[in-house]
CSV table of C-alpha atoms in Angstrom, one decimal:
chain,number,residue,atom,x,y,z
A,1,MET,CA,0.0,0.0,0.0
A,2,HIS,CA,1.4,3.4,-1.0
A,3,ARG,CA,0.5,6.7,0.5
A,4,ILE,CA,0.4,9.7,-1.7
A,5,ILE,CA,1.5,12.9,0.0
A,6,SER,CA,0.4,16.1,-1.6
A,7,THR,CA,2.8,18.9,-2.5
A,8,SER,CA,1.1,21.3,-0.1
A,9,THR,CA,1.7,18.8,2.8
A,10,LYS,CA,5.4,18.5,1.9
A,11,LYS,CA,5.7,22.3,1.8
A,12,SER,CA,4.0,22.6,5.2
A,13,ALA,CA,6.4,20.0,6.7
A,14,VAL,CA,9.4,21.8,5.3
A,15,ALA,CA,8.2,25.1,6.6
A,16,LEU,CA,7.5,23.7,10.0
A,17,LEU,CA,11.0,22.2,10.4
A,18,PRO,CA,12.9,25.5,11.1
A,19,LEU,CA,10.2,26.5,13.6
A,20,LEU,CA,10.6,23.2,15.5
A,21,LEU,CA,14.4,23.6,15.5
A,22,LEU,CA,14.1,27.1,16.8
A,23,LEU,CA,11.7,26.0,19.6
A,24,ALA,CA,14.1,23.1,20.6
A,25,PHE,CA,17.1,25.5,20.8
A,26,GLY,CA,15.0,28.0,22.8
A,27,ILE,CA,14.1,25.3,25.3
A,28,ALA,CA,17.7,24.1,25.6
A,29,ALA,CA,18.9,27.6,26.2
A,30,CYS,CA,16.4,28.1,29.1
A,31,GLY,CA,17.9,25.1,30.8
A,32,GLN,CA,21.3,26.8,31.0
A,33,ALA,CA,20.3,29.4,33.6
A,34,VAL,CA,22.4,29.5,36.8
A,35,SER,CA,20.5,27.6,39.5
A,36,GLY,CA,20.6,28.3,43.2
A,37,SER,CA,21.5,31.9,42.6
A,38,THR,CA,20.6,34.6,45.1
A,39,GLY,CA,21.0,38.2,44.1
A,40,ASN,CA,20.1,39.9,40.9
A,41,GLY,CA,22.1,37.9,38.4
A,42,ALA,CA,22.7,41.0,36.2
A,43,GLY,CA,25.7,40.5,33.9
A,44,SER,CA,26.9,37.3,35.5
A,45,THR,CA,28.6,34.7,33.3
A,46,ALA,CA,30.9,31.8,33.8
A,47,SER,CA,33.9,34.1,33.2
A,48,ASN,CA,32.8,36.3,36.1
A,49,GLU,CA,32.3,33.3,38.5
A,50,VAL,CA,34.4,33.0,41.6
A,51,THR,CA,34.1,29.8,43.5
A,52,THR,CA,35.2,29.1,47.1
A,53,SER,CA,36.7,26.1,48.6
A,54,ALA,CA,36.7,25.4,52.3
A,55,THR,CA,39.2,28.2,53.1
A,56,ALA,CA,40.1,29.9,49.8
A,57,PHE,CA,38.8,31.7,46.7
A,58,THR,CA,39.6,29.7,43.5
A,59,GLN,CA,41.2,32.8,42.0
A,60,SER,CA,43.4,35.5,43.5
A,61,SER,CA,42.0,38.1,41.2
A,62,ILE,CA,39.3,38.8,38.5
A,63,THR,CA,38.9,41.7,36.1
A,64,ILE,CA,35.5,42.7,34.9
A,65,THR,CA,33.9,45.6,33.1
A,66,LYS,CA,32.0,48.4,34.9
A,67,GLY,CA,28.3,47.3,35.4
A,68,GLN,CA,29.1,43.6,35.4
A,69,SER,CA,28.5,41.3,38.4
A,70,VAL,CA,30.8,38.8,40.1
A,71,HIS,CA,29.0,35.5,40.7
A,72,PHE,CA,30.4,34.2,44.0
A,73,VAL,CA,29.6,30.5,44.4
A,74,ASP,CA,30.2,28.1,47.3
A,75,GLU,CA,30.1,24.7,45.7
A,76,GLN,CA,29.3,22.6,48.8
A,77,SER,CA,32.6,23.4,50.4
A,78,GLY,CA,31.2,22.5,53.8
A,79,ALA,CA,32.1,26.0,55.1
A,80,MET,CA,30.1,29.2,55.4
A,81,HIS,CA,31.8,32.3,54.0
A,82,ILE,CA,31.3,36.0,54.6
A,83,ILE,CA,32.5,38.1,51.7
A,84,CYS,CA,33.3,41.7,52.2
A,85,ILE,CA,35.6,44.5,51.0
A,86,GLY,CA,38.7,44.3,53.1
A,87,LYS,CA,42.0,42.5,53.7
A,88,GLN,CA,43.3,39.6,55.8
A,89,GLY,CA,39.9,38.9,57.3
A,90,GLN,CA,39.1,42.5,58.3
A,91,CYS,CA,36.0,44.0,56.6
A,92,ASP,CA,36.5,47.7,55.8
A,93,SER,CA,33.3,49.5,56.8
A,94,GLY,CA,34.5,52.8,55.3
A,95,ALA,CA,35.4,51.3,51.9
A,96,LYS,CA,34.0,52.4,48.6
A,97,GLY,CA,32.3,49.8,46.4
A,98,PRO,CA,29.2,47.7,46.2
A,99,GLN,CA,27.2,48.5,49.4
A,100,GLU,CA,26.4,44.9,50.1
A,101,LEU,CA,30.1,44.2,50.5
A,102,VAL,CA,30.9,47.2,52.7
A,103,GLY,CA,30.7,46.6,56.4
A,104,ASN,CA,29.6,43.1,57.4
A,105,GLY,CA,29.4,41.9,53.7
A,106,ILE,CA,27.3,39.0,52.5
A,107,THR,CA,27.0,35.5,53.9
A,108,ILE,CA,27.1,32.5,51.5
A,109,GLN,CA,26.2,29.1,52.9
A,110,PRO,CA,27.5,25.8,51.3
A,111,GLY,CA,25.8,25.2,48.0
A,112,GLN,CA,24.6,28.9,47.6
A,113,SER,CA,25.7,31.7,45.3
A,114,HIS,CA,25.3,35.4,45.2
A,115,ASP,CA,25.7,38.0,42.4
A,116,VAL,CA,27.4,41.3,43.3
A,117,PRO,CA,27.2,44.1,40.7
A,118,PHE,CA,30.3,46.4,40.5
A,119,ASP,CA,29.2,49.8,39.0
A,120,THR,CA,32.3,51.9,39.7
A,121,PRO,CA,35.8,51.3,38.2
A,122,GLY,CA,38.5,50.6,40.7
A,123,THR,CA,40.3,47.8,42.5
A,124,TYR,CA,38.5,46.1,45.4
A,125,PRO,CA,40.2,43.8,47.9
A,126,ILE,CA,37.9,41.0,48.9
A,127,THR,CA,38.2,38.9,52.1
A,128,CYS,CA,36.4,36.5,54.4
A,129,PRO,CA,36.5,37.3,58.1
A,130,ILE,CA,35.9,33.6,59.0
A,131,HIS,CA,39.0,32.6,56.9
A,132,PRO,CA,41.5,35.5,57.2
A,133,ASP,CA,43.8,33.9,54.5
A,134,MET,CA,40.9,33.9,52.0
A,135,ASN,CA,41.7,37.0,49.9
A,136,MET,CA,41.3,38.2,46.3
A,137,THR,CA,41.1,41.3,44.2
A,138,VAL,CA,38.3,42.4,41.9
A,139,THR,CA,39.4,45.0,39.3
A,140,VAL,CA,36.6,46.9,37.5
A,141,ARG,CA,37.5,48.7,34.3
């Protein structure tokens, strides 16, 4: 038994294929969002990600562009971290920079993350008062 497919049916199928591919790619892209993030997420990308181990940042420095965010991630290190502007475990309450990092800073529990936007060019020393040897620098251009 042979089926006869009309020319208009073939044209409809051919026209539908790009739409289905576009839809599939759109759904796949939605699945790539950062999960478990707290904060605004503005401008965060993998290149702006800073992860923490039990007692250290994975990088000693990172350079970003004005208006971008740094995505601080604790990947189940087992240790809570406080992230603030300062050095050697001392938060600088008089520092210039993102207000959420001035003073007591932000707390990140194991498995959590937080995006911090940097809107002003400069060099910002970052530390953790719980782990005084946990230090890094964020440079904003």
